[in-house]
GROMACS .gro file of C-alpha atoms in nm:
model
  411
    1MET     CA    1   1.175   0.485  -4.776
    2GLY     CA    2   1.347   0.700  -4.507
    3ASN     CA    3   1.681   0.604  -4.320
    4LEU     CA    4   1.605   0.315  -4.086
    5SER     CA    5   1.992   0.311  -3.944
    6GLY     CA    6   1.877   0.493  -3.634
    7MET     CA    7   1.626   0.256  -3.535
    8ILE     CA    8   1.629   0.072  -3.214
    9ASP     CA    9   1.639  -0.300  -3.211
   10ILE     CA   10   1.387  -0.333  -2.930
   11GLU     CA   11   1.365  -0.688  -2.919
   12ALA     CA   12   1.758  -0.711  -2.845
   13TYR     CA   13   1.733  -0.432  -2.609
   14ALA     CA   14   1.452  -0.589  -2.423
   15LYS     CA   15   1.604  -0.926  -2.401
   16GLN     CA   16   1.943  -0.777  -2.280
   17ALA     CA   17   1.756  -0.554  -2.015
   18LEU     CA   18   1.569  -0.876  -1.894
   19GLU     CA   19   1.891  -1.073  -1.881
   20LYS     CA   20   2.034  -0.802  -1.672
   21ILE     CA   21   1.774  -0.826  -1.403
   22LYS     CA   22   1.777  -1.192  -1.381
   23ARG     CA   23   2.160  -1.189  -1.311
   24GLU     CA   24   2.124  -0.939  -1.030
   25GLY     CA   25   1.823  -1.144  -0.890
   26ARG     CA   26   1.572  -0.896  -0.951
   27TYR     CA   27   1.368  -1.048  -1.230
   28ARG     CA   28   1.010  -1.083  -1.104
   29ILE     CA   29   0.785  -1.394  -1.146
   30PHE     CA   30   0.399  -1.392  -1.100
   31ALA     CA   31   0.283  -1.658  -0.894
   32GLU     CA   32  -0.067  -1.789  -1.033
   33LEU     CA   33  -0.266  -1.818  -0.735
   34GLU     CA   34  -0.641  -1.904  -0.668
   35ARG     CA   35  -0.755  -1.795  -0.318
   36ASN     CA   36  -0.990  -2.021  -0.170
   37ARG     CA   37  -1.306  -1.832  -0.016
   38GLY     CA   38  -1.332  -1.914   0.353
   39ASN     CA   39  -0.994  -2.084   0.367
   40PHE     CA   40  -0.781  -1.755   0.317
   41PRO     CA   41  -0.472  -1.737   0.377
   42LYS     CA   42  -0.455  -2.074   0.207
   43ALA     CA   43  -0.447  -2.079  -0.164
   44LYS     CA   44  -0.396  -2.310  -0.483
   45MET     CA   45  -0.084  -2.237  -0.678
   46TYR     CA   46  -0.083  -2.331  -1.035
   47MET     CA   47   0.259  -2.444  -1.176
   48ASP     CA   48   0.352  -2.660  -1.473
   49ASP     CA   49   0.006  -2.779  -1.526
   50LYS     CA   50  -0.022  -2.880  -1.133
   51LYS     CA   51  -0.171  -2.722  -0.827
   52LYS     CA   52  -0.032  -2.742  -0.481
   53GLU     CA   53  -0.156  -2.560  -0.183
   54VAL     CA   54   0.031  -2.269  -0.032
   55THR     CA   55  -0.006  -2.034   0.257
   56ILE     CA   56   0.019  -1.650   0.162
   57TRP     CA   57   0.222  -1.444   0.382
   58CYS     CA   58   0.247  -1.132   0.182
   59SER     CA   59  -0.108  -1.041   0.106
   60ASN     CA   60  -0.251  -0.683   0.184
   61ASP     CA   61  -0.584  -0.825   0.280
   62TYR     CA   62  -0.468  -0.786   0.631
   63LEU     CA   63  -0.812  -0.872   0.806
   64GLY     CA   64  -0.942  -1.117   0.547
   65MET     CA   65  -1.222  -0.888   0.446
   66GLY     CA   66  -1.199  -1.017   0.104
   67GLN     CA   67  -1.382  -1.323   0.183
   68HIS     CA   68  -1.611  -1.173   0.464
   69PRO     CA   69  -1.974  -1.283   0.438
   70LYS     CA   70  -2.116  -0.935   0.438
   71VAL     CA   71  -1.885  -0.805   0.139
   72ILE     CA   72  -1.948  -1.098  -0.072
   73SER     CA   73  -2.327  -1.068  -0.021
   74ALA     CA   74  -2.319  -0.702  -0.088
   75MET     CA   75  -2.124  -0.747  -0.420
   76HIS     CA   76  -2.391  -1.024  -0.508
   77GLN     CA   77  -2.676  -0.826  -0.454
   78ALA     CA   78  -2.519  -0.512  -0.638
   79LEU     CA   79  -2.442  -0.733  -0.940
   80ASP     CA   80  -2.799  -0.854  -0.985
   81ARG     CA   81  -2.923  -0.487  -0.931
   82TYR     CA   82  -2.673  -0.287  -1.138
   83GLY     CA   83  -2.507  -0.551  -1.381
   84ALA     CA   84  -2.136  -0.579  -1.430
   85GLY     CA   85  -1.971  -0.236  -1.531
   86ALA     CA   86  -2.053   0.111  -1.450
   87GLY     CA   87  -2.096   0.217  -1.805
   88GLY     CA   88  -1.850   0.495  -1.841
   89THR     CA   89  -1.656   0.773  -1.660
   90ARG     CA   90  -1.817   0.934  -1.370
   91ASN     CA   91  -1.876   1.234  -1.590
   92ILE     CA   92  -2.070   1.056  -1.863
   93SER     CA   93  -2.266   0.766  -1.705
   94GLY     CA   94  -2.047   0.590  -1.452
   95THR     CA   95  -2.204   0.758  -1.131
   96THR     CA   96  -2.433   0.527  -0.972
   97HIS     CA   97  -2.606   0.548  -0.636
   98ALA     CA   98  -2.365   0.283  -0.506
   99HIS     CA   99  -2.082   0.520  -0.583
  100VAL     CA  100  -2.256   0.817  -0.416
  101LEU     CA  101  -2.307   0.587  -0.109
  102LEU     CA  102  -1.948   0.505  -0.085
  103GLU     CA  103  -1.843   0.842  -0.100
  104LYS     CA  104  -2.066   0.949   0.169
  105GLU     CA  105  -1.938   0.621   0.392
  106ILE     CA  106  -1.571   0.735   0.324
  107ALA     CA  107  -1.629   1.101   0.422
  108ASP     CA  108  -1.790   0.992   0.750
  109LEU     CA  109  -1.497   0.737   0.818
  110HIS     CA  110  -1.250   1.028   0.788
  111ALA     CA  111  -1.484   1.285   0.956
  112LYS     CA  112  -1.438   1.518   0.628
  113GLU     CA  113  -1.714   1.709   0.426
  114ALA     CA  114  -1.661   1.481   0.117
  115ALA     CA  115  -1.447   1.200  -0.069
  116LEU     CA  116  -1.381   1.116  -0.399
  117LEU     CA  117  -1.340   0.759  -0.565
  118PHE     CA  118  -1.053   0.640  -0.807
  119SER     CA  119  -0.975   0.310  -0.954
  120SER     CA  120  -0.677   0.245  -0.707
  121GLY     CA  121  -0.465   0.405  -0.449
  122TYR     CA  122  -0.199   0.468  -0.697
  123VAL     CA  123  -0.424   0.670  -0.927
  124SER     CA  124  -0.582   0.858  -0.641
  125ASN     CA  125  -0.237   0.969  -0.537
  126TRP     CA  126  -0.134   1.037  -0.886
  127ALA     CA  127  -0.433   1.227  -0.979
  128ALA     CA  128  -0.466   1.442  -0.667
  129LEU     CA  129  -0.114   1.535  -0.637
  130SER     CA  130  -0.060   1.610  -0.991
  131CYS     CA  131  -0.381   1.836  -0.990
  132LEU     CA  132  -0.300   2.020  -0.693
  133GLY     CA  133   0.060   2.073  -0.803
  134SER     CA  134   0.009   2.188  -1.143
  135HIS     CA  135  -0.302   2.411  -1.063
  136LEU     CA  136  -0.201   2.599  -0.753
  137ASP     CA  137   0.020   2.881  -0.857
  138ASN     CA  138   0.391   2.879  -0.738
  139VAL     CA  139   0.303   2.591  -0.479
  140VAL     CA  140   0.588   2.369  -0.348
  141ILE     CA  141   0.547   2.027  -0.228
  142LEU     CA  142   0.764   1.878   0.045
  143SER     CA  143   0.759   1.515   0.010
  144ASP     CA  144   0.907   1.270   0.254
  145ALA     CA  145   1.196   1.083   0.115
  146GLY     CA  146   0.993   0.749   0.173
  147ASN     CA  147   0.678   0.841  -0.018
  148HIS     CA  148   0.550   0.564  -0.253
  149ALA     CA  149   0.608   0.599  -0.626
  150SER     CA  150   0.253   0.708  -0.688
  151MET     CA  151   0.302   1.014  -0.486
  152ILE     CA  152   0.645   1.058  -0.628
  153GLU     CA  153   0.497   1.013  -1.018
  154GLY     CA  154   0.209   1.270  -0.912
  155ILE     CA  155   0.444   1.536  -0.770
  156ARG     CA  156   0.680   1.471  -1.080
  157HIS     CA  157   0.391   1.488  -1.341
  158SER     CA  158   0.278   1.815  -1.185
  159LYS     CA  159   0.604   1.981  -1.272
  160CYS     CA  160   0.567   2.204  -0.974
  161LYS     CA  161   0.879   2.291  -0.736
  162LYS     CA  162   0.936   2.001  -0.498
  163ILE     CA  163   1.159   1.960  -0.183
  164ILE     CA  164   1.237   1.616  -0.035
  165TRP     CA  165   1.284   1.596   0.334
  166LYS     CA  166   1.452   1.307   0.542
  167HIS     CA  167   1.225   1.042   0.605
  168ASN     CA  168   1.006   1.084   0.915
  169ASP     CA  169   1.236   1.362   1.023
  170PRO     CA  170   1.038   1.677   1.167
  171GLU     CA  171   1.372   1.856   1.226
  172ASP     CA  172   1.479   1.832   0.863
  173LEU     CA  173   1.131   1.924   0.748
  174GLY     CA  174   1.109   2.240   0.986
  175LYS     CA  175   1.438   2.361   0.817
  176LYS     CA  176   1.292   2.300   0.475
  177LEU     CA  177   0.991   2.512   0.558
  178GLU     CA  178   1.201   2.778   0.683
  179GLU     CA  179   1.379   2.808   0.370
  180CYS     CA  180   1.045   2.864   0.166
  181ASP     CA  181   0.903   3.208   0.096
  182PRO     CA  182   0.645   3.251   0.354
  183LYS     CA  183   0.403   3.353   0.120
  184GLN     CA  184   0.427   3.052  -0.105
  185PRO     CA  185   0.174   2.802  -0.091
  186LYS     CA  186   0.314   2.472   0.032
  187ILE     CA  187   0.197   2.097   0.060
  188ILE     CA  188   0.357   1.849   0.287
  189ALA     CA  189   0.300   1.494   0.156
  190PHE     CA  190   0.368   1.201   0.379
  191GLU     CA  191   0.244   0.848   0.459
  192SER     CA  192   0.110   0.736   0.795
  193ILE     CA  193   0.246   0.377   0.784
  194TYR     CA  194   0.553   0.307   0.500
  195SER     CA  195   0.484  -0.004   0.331
  196MET     CA  196   0.854  -0.148   0.320
  197SER     CA  197   0.991  -0.038   0.662
  198GLY     CA  198   0.663  -0.049   0.840
  199ASP     CA  199   0.745   0.250   1.061
  200ILE     CA  200   0.496   0.539   1.143
  201ALA     CA  201   0.493   0.914   1.065
  202PRO     CA  202   0.524   1.166   1.364
  203ILE     CA  203   0.180   1.303   1.228
  204ALA     CA  204   0.112   1.538   1.512
  205GLU     CA  205   0.453   1.714   1.484
  206ILE     CA  206   0.440   1.730   1.120
  207CYS     CA  207   0.085   1.910   1.158
  208ASP     CA  208   0.245   2.156   1.418
  209LEU     CA  209   0.502   2.253   1.142
  210ALA     CA  210   0.229   2.278   0.880
  211GLU     CA  211   0.034   2.509   1.107
  212LYS     CA  212   0.334   2.717   1.192
  213HIS     CA  213   0.442   2.754   0.840
  214GLY     CA  214   0.080   2.758   0.669
  215ALA     CA  215   0.131   2.457   0.483
  216MET     CA  216  -0.160   2.225   0.357
  217THR     CA  217  -0.097   1.828   0.474
  218TYR     CA  218  -0.157   1.536   0.226
  219LEU     CA  219  -0.151   1.208   0.414
  220ASP     CA  220  -0.145   0.870   0.256
  221GLU     CA  221  -0.318   0.617   0.497
  222VAL     CA  222  -0.344   0.338   0.240
  223HIS     CA  223  -0.173   0.087   0.508
  224ALA     CA  224  -0.365   0.214   0.778
  225VAL     CA  225  -0.716   0.258   0.685
  226GLY     CA  226  -0.934  -0.026   0.841
  227MET     CA  227  -0.632  -0.112   1.072
  228TYR     CA  228  -0.609   0.177   1.317
  229GLY     CA  229  -0.841   0.390   1.500
  230PRO     CA  230  -1.180   0.297   1.689
  231ARG     CA  231  -1.358   0.286   1.366
  232GLY     CA  232  -1.065   0.188   1.094
  233GLY     CA  233  -1.007   0.552   1.028
  234GLY     CA  234  -0.628   0.504   1.023
  235VAL     CA  235  -0.357   0.623   1.225
  236ALA     CA  236  -0.456   0.992   1.206
  237GLU     CA  237  -0.797   0.872   1.365
  238ARG     CA  238  -0.616   0.677   1.633
  239GLU     CA  239  -0.439   0.983   1.733
  240GLY     CA  240  -0.720   1.218   1.710
  241LEU     CA  241  -0.553   1.443   1.429
  242MET     CA  242  -0.795   1.379   1.142
  243ASP     CA  243  -0.903   1.729   1.171
  244ARG     CA  244  -0.569   1.862   1.131
  245ILE     CA  245  -0.511   1.698   0.772
  246THR     CA  246  -0.615   1.866   0.458
  247VAL     CA  247  -0.628   1.558   0.243
  248ILE     CA  248  -0.647   1.198   0.370
  249GLU     CA  249  -0.583   0.963   0.083
  250GLY     CA  250  -0.664   0.585   0.102
  251THR     CA  251  -0.721   0.262  -0.043
  252LEU     CA  252  -1.012  -0.003  -0.076
  253GLY     CA  253  -0.780  -0.284  -0.212
  254LYS     CA  254  -0.588  -0.354   0.127
  255ALA     CA  255  -0.762  -0.412   0.480
  256PHE     CA  256  -1.104  -0.328   0.318
  257GLY     CA  257  -1.026  -0.641   0.096
  258VAL     CA  258  -1.181  -0.509  -0.236
  259MET     CA  259  -1.051  -0.245  -0.500
  260GLY     CA  260  -1.016   0.122  -0.556
  261GLY     CA  261  -0.871   0.449  -0.384
  262TYR     CA  262  -0.998   0.762  -0.276
  263ILE     CA  263  -0.946   1.107  -0.122
  264ALA     CA  264  -1.140   1.286   0.175
  265SER     CA  265  -1.114   1.639   0.218
  266SER     CA  266  -1.330   1.951   0.211
  267ASN     CA  267  -1.619   1.997  -0.035
  268ASN     CA  268  -1.423   2.249  -0.242
  269ILE     CA  269  -1.114   2.049  -0.262
  270CYS     CA  270  -1.299   1.725  -0.380
  271ASP     CA  271  -1.480   1.916  -0.620
  272PHE     CA  272  -1.189   2.104  -0.751
  273ILE     CA  273  -1.008   1.762  -0.796
  274ARG     CA  274  -1.322   1.605  -0.977
  275SER     CA  275  -1.325   1.905  -1.190
  276PHE     CA  276  -0.973   1.936  -1.291
  277SER     CA  277  -0.803   1.615  -1.256
  278SER     CA  278  -0.747   1.412  -1.580
  279GLY     CA  279  -0.675   1.101  -1.395
  280PHE     CA  280  -1.020   1.135  -1.265
  281ILE     CA  281  -1.211   1.271  -1.547
  282PHE     CA  282  -1.110   1.015  -1.823
  283THR     CA  283  -1.100   0.701  -1.619
  284THR     CA  284  -1.396   0.464  -1.636
  285ALA     CA  285  -1.588   0.420  -1.300
  286LEU     CA  286  -1.552   0.128  -1.079
  287PRO     CA  287  -1.807  -0.149  -1.127
  288PRO     CA  288  -2.087  -0.097  -0.886
  289ALA     CA  289  -2.048  -0.434  -0.730
  290VAL     CA  290  -1.699  -0.350  -0.622
  291VAL     CA  291  -1.819  -0.035  -0.491
  292ALA     CA  292  -2.114  -0.187  -0.299
  293GLY     CA  293  -1.843  -0.452  -0.164
  294ALA     CA  294  -1.609  -0.179  -0.038
  295THR     CA  295  -1.932   0.019   0.128
  296ALA     CA  296  -2.017  -0.322   0.323
  297SER     CA  297  -1.642  -0.357   0.438
  298ILE     CA  298  -1.617  -0.013   0.566
  299GLN     CA  299  -1.957  -0.014   0.741
  300HIS     CA  300  -1.864  -0.339   0.916
  301LEU     CA  301  -1.504  -0.240   1.016
  302LYS     CA  302  -1.660   0.083   1.191
  303MET     CA  303  -1.853  -0.122   1.426
  304SER     CA  304  -1.636  -0.429   1.477
  305ASN     CA  305  -1.305  -0.439   1.651
  306MET     CA  306  -1.271  -0.788   1.643
  307GLU     CA  307  -1.059  -0.818   1.333
  308ARG     CA  308  -0.817  -0.543   1.427
  309THR     CA  309  -0.780  -0.725   1.770
  310GLU     CA  310  -0.717  -1.060   1.609
  311HIS     CA  311  -0.462  -0.919   1.373
  312LYS     CA  312  -0.276  -0.747   1.626
  313ALA     CA  313  -0.225  -1.058   1.820
  314ARG     CA  314  -0.105  -1.264   1.515
  315VAL     CA  315   0.163  -0.962   1.430
  316ASN     CA  316   0.302  -0.997   1.796
  317GLN     CA  317   0.307  -1.364   1.773
  318VAL     CA  318   0.505  -1.375   1.440
  319ARG     CA  319   0.756  -1.100   1.583
  320SER     CA  320   0.797  -1.334   1.900
  321LYS     CA  321   0.864  -1.633   1.673
  322LEU     CA  322   1.118  -1.444   1.481
  323ASN     CA  323   1.279  -1.311   1.795
  324GLU     CA  324   1.300  -1.678   1.950
  325ILE     CA  325   1.513  -1.820   1.647
  326GLY     CA  326   1.700  -1.499   1.576
  327ILE     CA  327   1.570  -1.388   1.246
  328PRO     CA  328   1.653  -1.033   1.227
  329HIS     CA  329   1.367  -0.793   1.148
  330LEU     CA  330   1.296  -0.418   1.138
  331GLU     CA  331   1.134  -0.312   1.481
  332ASN     CA  332   0.836  -0.082   1.412
  333GLU     CA  333   0.494   0.015   1.573
  334GLY     CA  334   0.291  -0.093   1.282
  335HIS     CA  335   0.177  -0.421   1.154
  336ILE     CA  336   0.437  -0.493   0.864
  337VAL     CA  337   0.718  -0.711   0.944
  338PRO     CA  338   1.025  -0.660   0.716
  339ILE     CA  339   1.301  -0.907   0.734
  340VAL     CA  340   1.596  -0.748   0.576
  341VAL     CA  341   1.838  -0.996   0.384
  342LYS     CA  342   2.052  -0.734   0.237
  343ASP     CA  343   2.127  -0.953  -0.084
  344PRO     CA  344   1.910  -0.997  -0.390
  345VAL     CA  345   2.015  -1.350  -0.494
  346LYS     CA  346   1.976  -1.481  -0.125
  347CYS     CA  347   1.647  -1.298  -0.109
  348LYS     CA  348   1.527  -1.463  -0.416
  349PHE     CA  349   1.654  -1.818  -0.321
  350ILE     CA  350   1.484  -1.784   0.010
  351SER     CA  351   1.165  -1.685  -0.130
  352ASP     CA  352   1.175  -1.957  -0.392
  353SER     CA  353   1.278  -2.232  -0.131
  354LEU     CA  354   0.989  -2.119   0.078
  355LEU     CA  355   0.748  -2.166  -0.202
  356ASP     CA  356   0.897  -2.490  -0.357
  357HIS     CA  357   0.981  -2.673  -0.011
  358TYR     CA  358   0.751  -2.551   0.235
  359GLY     CA  359   0.439  -2.402   0.058
  360ILE     CA  360   0.494  -2.042   0.195
  361TYR     CA  361   0.444  -1.775  -0.035
  362ILE     CA  362   0.635  -1.441   0.033
  363GLN     CA  363   0.741  -1.246  -0.243
  364PRO     CA  364   1.088  -1.086  -0.227
  365ILE     CA  365   1.127  -0.730  -0.228
  366ASN     CA  366   1.405  -0.601  -0.421
  367TYR     CA  367   1.557  -0.282  -0.612
  368PRO     CA  368   1.391  -0.069  -0.732
  369THR     CA  369   1.110  -0.105  -0.491
  370VAL     CA  370   1.369  -0.066  -0.186
  371PRO     CA  371   1.715   0.059  -0.250
  372LYS     CA  372   2.007  -0.189  -0.321
  373GLY     CA  373   2.135  -0.359  -0.036
  374THR     CA  374   1.816  -0.358   0.160
  375GLU     CA  375   1.648  -0.637   0.003
  376ARG     CA  376   1.391  -0.798   0.208
  377LEU     CA  377   1.117  -1.046   0.262
  378ARG     CA  378   0.810  -0.854   0.367
  379ILE     CA  379   0.587  -1.036   0.590
  380THR     CA  380   0.221  -0.919   0.631
  381PRO     CA  381   0.041  -1.126   0.895
  382SER     CA  382  -0.328  -1.157   0.865
  383GLY     CA  383  -0.593  -1.189   1.144
  384VAL     CA  384  -0.679  -1.533   0.970
  385HIS     CA  385  -0.328  -1.688   0.999
  386THR     CA  386  -0.317  -1.961   1.280
  387LYS     CA  387  -0.069  -2.057   1.530
  388SER     CA  388   0.014  -2.355   1.310
  389ASP     CA  389   0.087  -2.126   1.025
  390ILE     CA  390   0.310  -1.910   1.219
  391GLU     CA  391   0.509  -2.240   1.367
  392HIS     CA  392   0.563  -2.362   1.016
  393LEU     CA  393   0.679  -2.027   0.909
  394GLY     CA  394   0.938  -2.019   1.185
  395ARG     CA  395   1.068  -2.345   1.106
  396ALA     CA  396   1.106  -2.286   0.742
  397LEU     CA  397   1.279  -1.953   0.798
  398ASN     CA  398   1.521  -2.120   1.065
  399ASP     CA  399   1.609  -2.378   0.811
  400LEU     CA  400   1.684  -2.131   0.518
  401TRP     CA  401   1.871  -1.879   0.765
  402SER     CA  402   2.111  -2.150   0.828
  403GLN     CA  403   2.131  -2.285   0.477
  404CYS     CA  404   2.231  -1.932   0.366
  405ALA     CA  405   2.463  -1.858   0.641
  406LEU     CA  406   2.300  -1.536   0.749
  407SER     CA  407   2.348  -1.360   1.059
  408ARG     CA  408   2.103  -1.380   1.357
  409ILE     CA  409   2.025  -1.162   1.637
  410ALA     CA  410   2.067  -1.301   2.009
  411ALA     CA  411   1.743  -1.425   2.166
   0.00000   0.00000   0.00000
């Protein structure tokens, strides 16, 4: 038997690490929820063999499309037609007619030649950026400092050169581009809406810089697709800029209410990533029923603005209520309402109290999702929250803000 003195006691290490994040207020507990079709954002929460009704205020199903009759019907029909699973990877046996139809629908949504499906938005970012970064000779990726973990991981995995520019700062991006070799291939990677702050990127200015310096643009629209633009194509569609973006990445699991991720780009770029990305090649395809549901959701939101209009009204009502009671929140042009608590223990206490005493479910957002000292409650109103829901949320936050002796803003 070899020398085992150097072996790590993984049980002890795991226990100590967990105790540490519990002391810091960063330990995450998953709520066991059961969404009620036709009654969202209400849900049942299972706790200690009991059930209680809660109202969800932190879902990414912004428009309630996860319960839309057209989406549910399409999924039922596809399940009866195709069966449960896709049967394998897209390369082997997992490409069904439903997958092809969805990719055509996505390409049309973003006015691109082609689209490519992935199992999630995380995977689509990781797979596409790692593929581009590892295969393009001498490429440098210029990444916004606020980019999502999936983009950071994809860039890191590519092992290409990366440059981080100040969040939403075209001036800093311009300086970084000036420092690059004019002949060096460049990709500017950024998001349209940043999930933890809700702010929107200056896309037109970034495109101006990209065109001036001969750079590709890679835009993550996961929190914007379905939500913005006349057909739900995102912020780039709303601002008439989709044709200036090289690659648009999106998700089917937020406003579209189903599951999956994608990129939309030219035929050649999509085919290149399809052919060389391990994250695509070796992943089992999405189930056809999920794909059909996403197709129905996109088709509906291309034609209907009602959901977007209702949603915008609810967001404005939530912001007005918070202003009325003096609860500080980050102002932004988007639909995400971050209430910054700046203390992990108080943030978790408020979250727990909202759930235990008011039946309101809002998860605390702590480090490492956000920097230490910026802990927050991230409220994501949906178009199906009611005026009564908003009033109840306001009363609960007003009580807990006073209990925690947190500062307020002037009405």
